[in-house]
Short mmCIF file of C-alpha atoms and ligand atoms in Angstrom, two decimals:
data_model
loop_
_atom_site.label_atom_id
_atom_site.label_comp_id
_atom_site.label_asym_id
_atom_site.label_seq_id
_atom_site.Cartn_x
_atom_site.Cartn_y
_atom_site.Cartn_z
CA MET A 1121 -5.16 -39.26 -4.97
CA THR A 1122 -2.75 -37.32 -7.19
CA ASP A 1123 -3.29 -33.87 -6.39
CA SER A 1124 -1.19 -32.90 -3.35
CA ARG A 1125 -2.18 -29.26 -3.16
CA PRO A 1126 -3.39 -28.16 0.25
CA THR A 1127 -7.17 -27.48 0.39
CA LEU A 1128 -9.12 -24.74 2.70
CA VAL A 1129 -12.64 -24.34 2.95
CA LEU A 1130 -13.41 -20.43 2.71
CA VAL A 1131 -16.56 -19.71 4.44
CA TYR A 1132 -18.88 -16.82 3.66
CA GLN A 1133 -16.43 -14.88 1.36
CA ARG A 1134 -17.95 -12.35 -1.15
CA THR A 1135 -16.55 -13.17 -4.44
CA SER A 1136 -16.71 -9.42 -5.65
CA LEU A 1137 -13.53 -8.73 -3.15
CA PRO A 1138 -10.77 -10.52 -4.93
CA TRP A 1139 -7.46 -10.25 -2.78
CA ILE A 1140 -8.01 -13.38 -0.75
CA PHE A 1141 -8.62 -15.51 -3.91
CA GLU A 1142 -5.54 -13.88 -5.56
CA SER A 1143 -3.06 -14.85 -2.55
CA ALA A 1144 -4.62 -18.41 -2.29
CA GLU A 1145 -3.59 -18.74 -6.07
CA ARG A 1146 -0.15 -17.13 -5.56
CA ALA A 1147 0.24 -19.62 -2.42
CA GLY A 1148 -0.88 -22.80 -4.39
CA ILE A 1149 -3.67 -23.33 -2.15
CA ASP A 1150 -7.03 -24.70 -3.42
CA LEU A 1151 -10.21 -23.25 -1.84
CA VAL A 1152 -13.72 -24.67 -1.48
CA LEU A 1153 -15.96 -21.75 -1.16
CA VAL A 1154 -18.79 -21.74 1.43
CA PRO A 1155 -20.94 -18.78 -0.61
CA ARG A 1156 -22.79 -16.28 1.43
CA PRO A 1157 -26.39 -17.24 1.69
CA ASP A 1158 -27.18 -14.04 -0.01
CA GLU A 1159 -24.84 -14.59 -2.96
CA ASP A 1160 -25.35 -16.82 -5.89
CA VAL A 1161 -21.95 -17.69 -6.99
CA PRO A 1162 -22.37 -19.50 -10.65
CA ALA A 1163 -20.36 -22.88 -10.57
CA ASP A 1164 -19.10 -21.89 -14.14
CA ARG A 1165 -17.55 -18.50 -13.11
CA LEU A 1166 -15.50 -19.44 -9.87
CA PRO A 1167 -12.89 -16.95 -8.56
CA PRO A 1168 -9.29 -17.79 -8.63
CA ALA A 1169 -8.19 -20.83 -6.92
CA VAL A 1170 -11.96 -22.13 -5.96
CA VAL A 1171 -12.01 -25.58 -6.93
CA GLY A 1172 -15.63 -26.23 -5.67
CA LEU A 1173 -18.59 -24.82 -3.65
CA LEU A 1174 -20.14 -26.21 -0.43
CA VAL A 1175 -23.31 -24.68 0.60
CA LEU A 1176 -23.69 -24.52 4.34
CA ASP A 1177 -26.22 -22.72 6.47
CA LEU A 1178 -24.46 -21.62 9.64
CA ASP A 1179 -27.41 -19.58 11.11
CA GLY A 1180 -30.16 -21.83 10.21
CA ASP A 1181 -28.50 -25.43 11.25
CA ARG A 1182 -25.21 -25.02 12.91
CA ALA A 1183 -25.24 -28.49 13.94
CA ASP A 1184 -26.01 -29.83 10.44
CA ALA A 1185 -23.17 -27.50 9.00
CA LEU A 1186 -20.74 -28.97 11.39
CA GLU A 1187 -21.90 -32.47 10.10
CA THR A 1188 -21.55 -31.60 6.39
CA LEU A 1189 -18.18 -30.60 6.91
CA ARG A 1190 -17.16 -33.81 8.77
CA LYS A 1191 -18.52 -35.82 6.12
CA ARG A 1192 -16.80 -33.72 3.42
CA HIS A 1193 -13.48 -34.11 5.38
CA GLU A 1194 -13.89 -37.75 5.50
CA THR A 1195 -14.58 -38.53 1.71
CA GLN A 1196 -12.45 -35.45 0.69
CA PRO A 1197 -9.85 -34.29 3.32
CA PHE A 1198 -9.15 -30.57 3.52
CA GLN A 1199 -6.36 -29.25 5.64
CA GLY A 1200 -8.02 -26.38 7.40
CA LEU A 1201 -10.81 -23.59 7.44
CA VAL A 1202 -10.75 -19.85 7.02
CA THR A 1203 -13.10 -16.86 7.34
CA LEU A 1204 -13.06 -13.36 6.66
CA TYR A 1205 -16.57 -12.92 7.92
CA ASP A 1206 -16.34 -11.80 11.64
CA PRO A 1207 -19.58 -13.62 12.72
CA ALA A 1208 -18.30 -16.86 11.27
CA VAL A 1209 -15.26 -16.90 13.18
CA PRO A 1210 -16.42 -19.10 16.16
CA PHE A 1211 -17.92 -21.45 13.67
CA VAL A 1212 -14.61 -21.89 11.87
CA ALA A 1213 -12.75 -22.29 15.21
CA GLU A 1214 -15.20 -24.93 16.35
CA ALA A 1215 -15.00 -26.91 13.02
CA ALA A 1216 -11.42 -26.85 12.96
CA GLU A 1217 -11.39 -27.98 16.55
CA ARG A 1218 -13.84 -30.93 16.07
CA LEU A 1219 -11.76 -32.04 13.10
CA GLY A 1220 -8.45 -31.69 14.51
CA LEU A 1221 -7.29 -29.04 12.02
CA PRO A 1222 -5.18 -25.75 12.78
CA GLY A 1223 -6.93 -22.77 14.22
CA ILE A 1224 -7.26 -20.54 17.24
CA GLY A 1225 -9.86 -22.75 19.28
CA CYS A 1226 -13.26 -22.24 20.40
CA GLU A 1227 -12.34 -20.17 23.91
CA ALA A 1228 -10.28 -17.52 21.90
CA ALA A 1229 -12.79 -17.27 18.99
CA PHE A 1230 -15.46 -16.72 21.55
CA GLY A 1231 -13.34 -13.90 23.25
CA ALA A 1232 -12.68 -12.07 20.13
CA GLN A 1233 -16.17 -12.02 19.00
CA ASP A 1234 -18.20 -11.17 22.26
CA LYS A 1235 -17.41 -7.58 22.86
CA ARG A 1236 -18.23 -8.20 26.71
CA VAL A 1237 -15.77 -10.89 26.97
CA MET A 1238 -13.33 -9.32 25.10
CA ARG A 1239 -13.34 -6.37 27.37
CA GLU A 1240 -13.12 -8.44 30.49
CA ARG A 1241 -10.42 -10.23 29.20
CA LEU A 1242 -8.70 -7.09 28.15
CA ALA A 1243 -9.19 -5.47 31.59
CA ALA A 1244 -8.18 -8.74 33.62
CA ALA A 1245 -4.74 -8.22 31.88
CA GLY A 1246 -4.40 -4.82 32.77
CA LEU A 1247 -4.97 -3.56 29.28
CA ASN A 1248 -6.58 -0.08 28.61
CA VAL A 1249 -10.42 -0.51 28.68
CA PRO A 1250 -13.24 2.33 28.72
CA ARG A 1251 -15.44 1.65 31.64
CA PHE A 1252 -18.49 -0.32 30.26
CA ALA A 1253 -21.74 -1.91 31.24
CA ARG A 1254 -23.36 -5.18 30.12
CA LEU A 1255 -27.22 -4.89 29.34
CA ASP A 1256 -27.99 -8.41 30.09
CA LYS A 1257 -30.81 -8.12 32.72
CA PRO A 1258 -33.29 -5.48 33.97
CA GLY A 1259 -31.37 -3.03 36.41
CA ASP A 1260 -28.22 -3.08 34.09
CA LEU A 1261 -29.44 0.19 32.51
CA ALA A 1262 -29.04 1.78 35.90
CA THR A 1263 -25.49 0.74 36.04
CA ALA A 1264 -24.77 2.03 32.46
CA LYS A 1265 -26.35 5.47 33.53
CA ASP A 1266 -23.47 5.79 35.98
CA LEU A 1267 -20.79 5.70 33.17
CA SER A 1268 -19.39 8.94 32.28
CA PHE A 1269 -21.16 10.48 29.21
CA PRO A 1270 -21.19 10.40 26.15
CA VAL A 1271 -21.16 6.63 25.81
CA VAL A 1272 -21.72 4.31 22.96
CA VAL A 1273 -24.44 1.62 22.82
CA LYS A 1274 -23.43 -1.56 20.64
CA PRO A 1275 -24.51 -5.18 20.25
CA ALA A 1276 -22.26 -7.30 21.76
CA HIS A 1277 -21.86 -9.49 18.63
CA GLY A 1278 -21.98 -6.68 16.14
CA PHE A 1279 -20.13 -6.24 13.14
CA SER A 1280 -19.70 -3.27 10.47
CA SER A 1281 -20.51 -0.84 12.95
CA LEU A 1282 -24.22 -2.26 12.71
CA GLY A 1283 -26.35 -0.39 15.50
CA VAL A 1284 -23.48 1.05 17.12
CA THR A 1285 -24.75 4.59 18.35
CA ARG A 1286 -23.52 7.13 20.67
CA ALA A 1287 -25.87 8.57 23.56
CA GLU A 1288 -25.15 12.16 24.95
CA THR A 1289 -26.89 11.85 28.38
CA ALA A 1290 -28.13 9.58 30.81
CA GLU A 1291 -31.54 10.72 30.07
CA SER A 1292 -31.31 9.75 26.32
CA LEU A 1293 -29.81 6.56 27.13
CA GLU A 1294 -32.99 4.72 27.29
CA ASN A 1295 -34.20 5.78 23.89
CA VAL A 1296 -30.90 5.22 22.17
CA VAL A 1297 -30.89 1.44 23.71
CA ALA A 1298 -34.36 0.99 22.31
CA GLU A 1299 -33.15 2.24 18.55
CA VAL A 1300 -30.37 0.19 18.75
CA ARG A 1301 -32.44 -3.05 19.80
CA GLN A 1302 -34.70 -1.88 16.89
CA VAL A 1303 -31.84 -1.90 14.25
CA CYS A 1304 -30.49 -5.35 15.70
CA ALA A 1305 -33.83 -7.04 15.54
CA ASN A 1306 -34.45 -5.67 11.92
CA LYS A 1307 -30.88 -6.66 10.77
CA LEU A 1308 -30.12 -9.74 12.78
CA GLY A 1309 -33.27 -10.98 13.08
CA HIS A 1310 -33.04 -11.45 16.86
CA VAL A 1311 -33.09 -9.37 20.04
CA ALA A 1312 -29.51 -9.03 20.57
CA ALA A 1313 -27.37 -8.66 23.81
CA LEU A 1314 -25.89 -4.91 24.17
CA VAL A 1315 -22.88 -3.34 25.76
CA VAL A 1316 -22.59 0.42 26.88
CA GLU A 1317 -18.97 1.76 27.05
CA GLU A 1318 -17.53 5.23 27.59
CA TYR A 1319 -16.86 6.97 24.26
CA LEU A 1320 -13.32 7.35 23.44
CA ASP A 1321 -12.22 10.47 21.63
CA GLY A 1322 -9.17 10.75 19.36
CA PRO A 1323 -7.97 9.26 16.06
CA GLU A 1324 -9.01 5.70 15.33
CA LEU A 1325 -6.43 3.25 13.91
CA ALA A 1326 -6.63 -0.15 12.25
CA VAL A 1327 -3.79 -2.61 12.84
CA GLU A 1328 -3.09 -5.82 10.67
CA SER A 1329 -1.17 -8.33 12.49
CA LEU A 1330 -0.11 -12.08 11.96
CA ALA A 1331 0.38 -14.45 15.11
CA ARG A 1332 2.38 -17.75 15.03
CA ASP A 1333 3.22 -19.91 17.78
CA GLY A 1334 2.14 -16.63 19.96
CA ALA A 1335 4.76 -14.22 18.51
CA VAL A 1336 2.92 -11.45 16.76
CA GLN A 1337 4.21 -9.64 13.61
CA VAL A 1338 2.26 -5.97 13.46
CA LEU A 1339 2.45 -5.58 9.69
CA SER A 1340 0.59 -2.10 9.46
CA ILE A 1341 -0.89 0.64 11.43
CA GLY A 1342 -3.68 2.68 9.35
CA TYR A 1343 -5.47 5.94 10.21
CA LYS A 1344 -9.40 5.64 10.07
CA GLY A 1345 -10.51 9.17 10.52
CA GLU A 1346 -11.65 10.40 13.75
CA PRO A 1347 -15.59 9.53 13.61
CA GLU A 1348 -17.76 11.17 16.15
CA GLY A 1349 -20.96 9.67 15.74
CA PRO A 1350 -23.80 9.53 16.46
CA TYR A 1351 -23.62 6.69 14.02
CA PHE A 1352 -20.31 5.48 12.77
CA GLU A 1353 -20.00 5.08 9.10
CA GLU A 1354 -16.39 4.02 7.91
CA SER A 1355 -14.90 6.63 5.68
CA VAL A 1356 -11.19 6.41 4.97
CA TYR A 1357 -8.22 3.96 5.62
CA ARG A 1358 -5.00 5.28 5.05
CA ALA A 1359 -1.60 3.36 6.02
CA PRO A 1360 1.21 3.78 7.28
CA ALA A 1361 -0.44 5.94 9.85
CA GLU A 1362 1.92 9.01 10.50
CA LEU A 1363 2.42 8.80 14.40
CA PRO A 1364 5.16 9.92 16.77
CA ASP A 1365 7.47 7.07 17.86
CA ALA A 1366 6.32 6.66 21.36
CA ILE A 1367 2.65 6.57 20.34
CA ARG A 1368 3.47 4.08 17.59
CA ASP A 1369 5.34 1.89 20.23
CA ALA A 1370 2.61 2.06 22.62
CA VAL A 1371 0.32 0.84 19.86
CA VAL A 1372 2.38 -2.01 19.02
CA HIS A 1373 2.55 -2.77 22.48
CA GLU A 1374 -0.90 -2.66 23.25
CA VAL A 1375 -1.71 -4.97 20.08
CA ILE A 1376 0.71 -7.74 21.09
CA ALA A 1377 -0.41 -7.68 24.78
CA ALA A 1378 -4.02 -8.15 23.66
CA HIS A 1379 -3.21 -11.10 21.33
CA THR A 1380 -1.70 -12.64 24.75
CA ALA A 1381 -4.75 -11.35 26.73
CA LEU A 1382 -7.22 -12.97 24.14
CA GLY A 1383 -5.44 -16.00 23.54
CA ILE A 1384 -4.91 -15.46 19.60
CA THR A 1385 -1.67 -17.33 19.14
CA GLU A 1386 -2.13 -18.08 15.29
CA GLY A 1387 -3.25 -16.45 12.23
CA PRO A 1388 -4.40 -12.99 11.09
CA THR A 1389 -5.98 -10.58 13.19
CA HIS A 1390 -7.63 -7.14 12.33
CA THR A 1391 -7.51 -4.65 15.29
CA GLU A 1392 -9.14 -1.61 15.75
CA LEU A 1393 -8.34 1.22 18.58
CA ARG A 1394 -8.42 4.86 19.18
CA LEU A 1395 -6.02 6.92 20.52
CA ARG A 1396 -7.75 8.35 23.77
CA GLY A 1397 -6.95 11.96 24.13
CA GLY A 1398 -4.77 11.76 20.75
CA ALA A 1399 -2.10 9.57 22.47
CA GLU A 1400 -3.36 6.39 24.64
CA PRO A 1401 -4.39 3.50 22.68
CA TYR A 1402 -7.59 1.66 23.77
CA LEU A 1403 -8.68 -1.20 21.70
CA LEU A 1404 -12.45 -1.06 20.00
CA GLU A 1405 -12.02 -4.75 18.95
CA MET A 1406 -9.83 -7.36 17.75
CA GLY A 1407 -11.06 -9.82 15.05
CA ALA A 1408 -9.37 -13.16 14.45
CA ARG A 1409 -9.39 -12.68 10.70
CA ILE A 1410 -8.15 -10.81 7.82
CA GLY A 1411 -10.32 -7.43 8.17
CA GLY A 1412 -12.57 -5.71 5.77
CA SER A 1413 -13.43 -8.81 3.66
CA GLY A 1414 -9.82 -8.58 2.36
CA VAL A 1415 -9.25 -4.95 2.04
CA SER A 1416 -6.65 -5.38 4.94
CA GLN A 1417 -4.76 -7.73 2.65
CA TYR A 1418 -4.74 -4.70 -0.05
CA ILE A 1419 -3.48 -2.44 2.70
CA ALA A 1420 -1.04 -4.52 4.73
CA SER A 1421 0.44 -6.16 1.39
CA HIS A 1422 1.40 -2.99 -0.23
CA VAL A 1423 2.55 -1.05 2.98
CA THR A 1424 4.83 -4.15 3.63
CA GLY A 1425 5.54 -6.36 0.68
CA VAL A 1426 4.21 -9.25 2.71
CA ASP A 1427 1.58 -11.25 1.06
CA PHE A 1428 -0.47 -11.17 4.29
CA ALA A 1429 -3.32 -13.54 3.30
CA GLY A 1430 -0.88 -15.65 1.51
CA GLU A 1431 0.69 -16.40 4.97
CA ALA A 1432 -2.39 -16.28 6.85
CA LEU A 1433 -3.62 -19.11 4.36
CA ARG A 1434 -0.65 -21.20 4.86
CA ILE A 1435 -1.02 -20.89 8.63
CA ALA A 1436 -4.59 -22.08 8.28
CA ALA A 1437 -3.41 -25.04 6.24
CA GLY A 1438 -0.99 -26.00 8.67
CA LEU A 1439 1.90 -25.07 6.48
CA GLU A 1440 4.94 -22.95 7.48
CA PRO A 1441 4.44 -19.18 6.53
CA ALA A 1442 6.80 -18.12 3.33
CA ASN A 1443 8.71 -15.65 5.41
CA ARG A 1444 10.01 -15.98 9.18
CA LEU A 1445 7.58 -14.10 11.40
CA VAL A 1446 9.41 -11.20 13.06
CA GLU A 1447 7.77 -9.94 16.23
CA GLY A 1448 7.20 -6.42 16.36
CA LEU A 1449 6.36 -3.56 13.64
CA THR A 1450 7.38 -4.48 10.18
CA ALA A 1451 8.95 -1.46 8.13
CA SER A 1452 6.94 0.09 5.71
CA VAL A 1453 7.61 0.36 1.91
CA GLY A 1454 4.92 2.18 0.66
CA ALA A 1455 1.59 3.76 1.40
CA ALA A 1456 -2.06 2.29 0.34
CA ALA A 1457 -5.46 3.47 1.10
CA ASN A 1458 -9.14 2.69 0.96
CA TYR A 1459 -11.77 5.34 0.44
CA ILE A 1460 -15.18 4.38 1.49
CA VAL A 1461 -17.57 6.31 -0.68
CA PRO A 1462 -20.19 7.91 1.77
CA CYS A 1463 -23.84 7.64 0.92
CA GLY A 1464 -24.31 11.16 1.38
CA GLY A 1465 -28.07 11.00 1.44
CA HIS A 1466 -30.82 8.49 0.98
CA GLY A 1467 -33.55 7.62 -1.63
CA ARG A 1468 -33.32 5.88 -4.82
CA ILE A 1469 -29.79 6.18 -6.50
CA ALA A 1470 -30.17 8.22 -9.94
CA THR A 1471 -26.46 8.72 -10.66
CA ILE A 1472 -23.04 8.06 -9.02
CA HIS A 1473 -20.76 10.52 -10.34
CA GLY A 1474 -17.24 10.40 -10.77
CA LEU A 1475 -16.53 6.92 -10.66
CA ASP A 1476 -15.39 6.08 -14.42
CA GLU A 1477 -12.95 9.06 -13.82
CA VAL A 1478 -11.71 7.47 -10.84
CA ARG A 1479 -11.30 4.03 -12.24
CA ALA A 1480 -9.03 5.28 -15.02
CA ASP A 1481 -6.74 7.14 -12.57
CA PRO A 1482 -3.43 5.28 -12.40
CA ARG A 1483 -3.15 5.65 -8.73
CA VAL A 1484 -6.20 3.13 -8.31
CA ASP A 1485 -5.98 -0.52 -8.47
CA HIS A 1486 -9.49 -1.29 -7.78
CA VAL A 1487 -13.13 0.26 -7.47
CA VAL A 1488 -15.40 -2.12 -5.52
CA GLN A 1489 -18.94 -0.77 -6.28
CA MET A 1490 -21.71 -2.19 -4.38
CA LEU A 1491 -24.53 0.04 -4.82
CA PHE A 1492 -25.73 0.92 -8.29
CA PRO A 1493 -28.28 3.57 -9.88
CA GLY A 1494 -31.97 1.94 -8.78
CA ASP A 1495 -30.99 0.67 -5.25
CA VAL A 1496 -32.67 2.29 -2.49
CA VAL A 1497 -30.29 3.52 0.35
CA ARG A 1498 -32.44 3.98 3.79
CA PRO A 1499 -31.50 6.64 5.97
CA TYR A 1500 -29.46 6.14 9.21
CA PRO A 1501 -29.70 4.33 11.69
CA ASP A 1502 -30.67 1.66 9.21
CA PHE A 1503 -27.65 0.65 7.19
CA THR A 1504 -27.96 -0.40 3.51
CA GLY A 1505 -24.26 -0.72 2.76
CA TYR A 1506 -21.58 1.26 1.13
CA PRO A 1507 -21.62 2.43 -2.18
CA ALA A 1508 -18.15 2.05 -3.26
CA PHE A 1509 -14.60 1.28 -2.06
CA VAL A 1510 -11.73 2.86 -3.87
CA LEU A 1511 -8.37 1.30 -3.20
CA SER A 1512 -5.32 3.16 -4.29
CA ARG A 1513 -1.40 3.11 -3.83
CA HIS A 1514 0.81 5.86 -3.22
CA ARG A 1515 4.44 6.72 -2.46
CA THR A 1516 3.75 8.44 0.92
CA VAL A 1517 0.43 8.64 3.04
CA ALA A 1518 0.36 12.35 2.58
CA GLU A 1519 -0.08 11.73 -0.98
CA ALA A 1520 -2.82 9.32 -0.18
CA GLU A 1521 -4.47 12.06 2.02
CA GLU A 1522 -4.28 14.41 -0.76
CA PHE A 1523 -5.87 11.87 -3.34
CA HIS A 1524 -9.07 11.15 -0.79
CA ALA A 1525 -9.61 15.07 -0.76
CA TYR A 1526 -9.81 14.72 -4.37
CA LEU A 1527 -12.11 11.72 -4.29
CA GLU A 1528 -14.23 13.86 -2.02
CA ARG A 1529 -14.57 16.58 -4.35
CA THR A 1530 -15.09 14.15 -7.45
CA ILE A 1531 -17.57 11.48 -6.22
CA ARG A 1532 -21.21 12.59 -5.86
CA ILE A 1533 -24.14 10.64 -5.49
CA ASP A 1534 -27.86 11.78 -6.82
CA TYR A 1535 -30.98 10.52 -5.03
CA ILE A 1536 -34.47 10.50 -6.09
CA PRO A 1537 -36.73 10.89 -2.95
CA GLU A 1538 -38.31 7.76 -2.06
CA GLU A 1539 -41.44 7.82 0.13
CA ASP A 1540 -40.80 4.56 1.88
CA ALA A 1541 -37.06 5.44 2.22
CA SER A 1542 -37.50 8.37 4.59
P1 ADP B 3092 -18.34 -3.13 14.98
O1 ADP B 3092 -17.82 -4.56 15.44
O2 ADP B 3092 -19.72 -3.50 14.84
O3 ADP B 3092 -17.87 -2.79 13.65
P2 ADP B 3092 -17.19 -1.66 16.80
O4 ADP B 3092 -16.84 -1.70 18.27
O5 ADP B 3092 -15.94 -1.93 16.13
O6 ADP B 3092 -18.33 -2.40 16.25
O7 ADP B 3092 -17.59 -0.05 16.64
C1 ADP B 3092 -17.65 0.45 15.42
C2 ADP B 3092 -17.15 1.91 15.22
O8 ADP B 3092 -17.81 2.80 16.28
C3 ADP B 3092 -15.81 1.96 15.58
O9 ADP B 3092 -14.83 1.78 14.49
C4 ADP B 3092 -15.68 3.39 16.26
O10 ADP B 3092 -15.53 4.42 15.38
C5 ADP B 3092 -17.14 3.53 16.99
N1 ADP B 3092 -16.96 3.23 18.31
C6 ADP B 3092 -17.22 2.07 18.92
N2 ADP B 3092 -17.25 1.90 20.26
C7 ADP B 3092 -16.48 3.14 20.46
C8 ADP B 3092 -15.95 3.97 21.64
N3 ADP B 3092 -16.29 3.23 22.86
N4 ADP B 3092 -15.73 5.12 21.93
C9 ADP B 3092 -15.74 5.65 20.40
N5 ADP B 3092 -15.94 5.28 19.24
C10 ADP B 3092 -16.51 4.11 19.20
#
């Protein structure tokens, strides 16, 4: 073999989100892309750094997918595997473990992916955890009714806020649980295990970190709004969040300690937490991956100047990161933001106003459009998807906030009522 470039298998990455591909290209790493089952990737129009496609069906036949990877590795060796898609994290960890490649290991992947296990591990390490109940067997509902209300009901293996619903009272809990089960059955195709936990008020934060040999560099802490439910649609992400020093230190401390508690010692993480009562950090979840299908790369790299995904890919390939990892919070050099265009209604999309004007704005690097005129948006709690992301760069986070107020005024979706969409 003449080509000595490292190769990674990238599992279930959407090609419309470019950042991970661009980072691979900059890092000199080739990618073999495992396309998402719902995405058709033409072999003659591959994203940057992608040298080939490998079709695997993780849900349909996991054993076969693992065997296909083993054979591929035997004939065309690769140096590691990576995914930004949360449900694929345990698969990637298992495949890496079996092939003797770098990874976080099955145990850590399992803990980061199952919200029940994650809560138990964080609580055992003495970290802040809301009171919670598992809904595994009959009788568990009675335990859940003893929690302080409001509570949040969610699938144990959920992602993208799928089914996550607030319940106001013990009396309404049963109905909310039934509704969440229904959403999961429709979207995931199976009955999901559920968790009920006390509602955490306060601002929501997203934290992007990189671990190496157990040391954790916190690249950025961003503000994610203050969603109150009952359904938790994502709205904004602006970094760096403006926080008093003591709170920022507490966030960094909680996030680093959570890596230790969950055993995540290598690679990127995306942590979501809320500042309960405006001050005390409580983890909602920690994903052992780059967040937002790569949006976290855009944010963290512009806030710090560090190529977050490039470093993550190097670690996944068993290479040294380009920069020495420094434990603690990295100083910020600018501000970056993502505005998630709200559906703002339901029905068949007639027109999306304002996107062309926004695309031409010098502060905007990317408008990633996912819904188009003609698409049908179903009403909540059914989740159709987000219409578009607007990714922008600013000198300060105050300017990013102003910009988002402008986007709120500028982008609007008109719908044609659909009988079957209501
Ligand atoms: P997912 O993995 O599906 O995104 P999360 O647990 O991250 O599920 O929940 C999605 C969103 O729901 C969070 O970003 C947050 O806004 C809200 N949420 C979830 N749990 C709670 C809670 N206990 N208190 C307050 N808000 C919550």
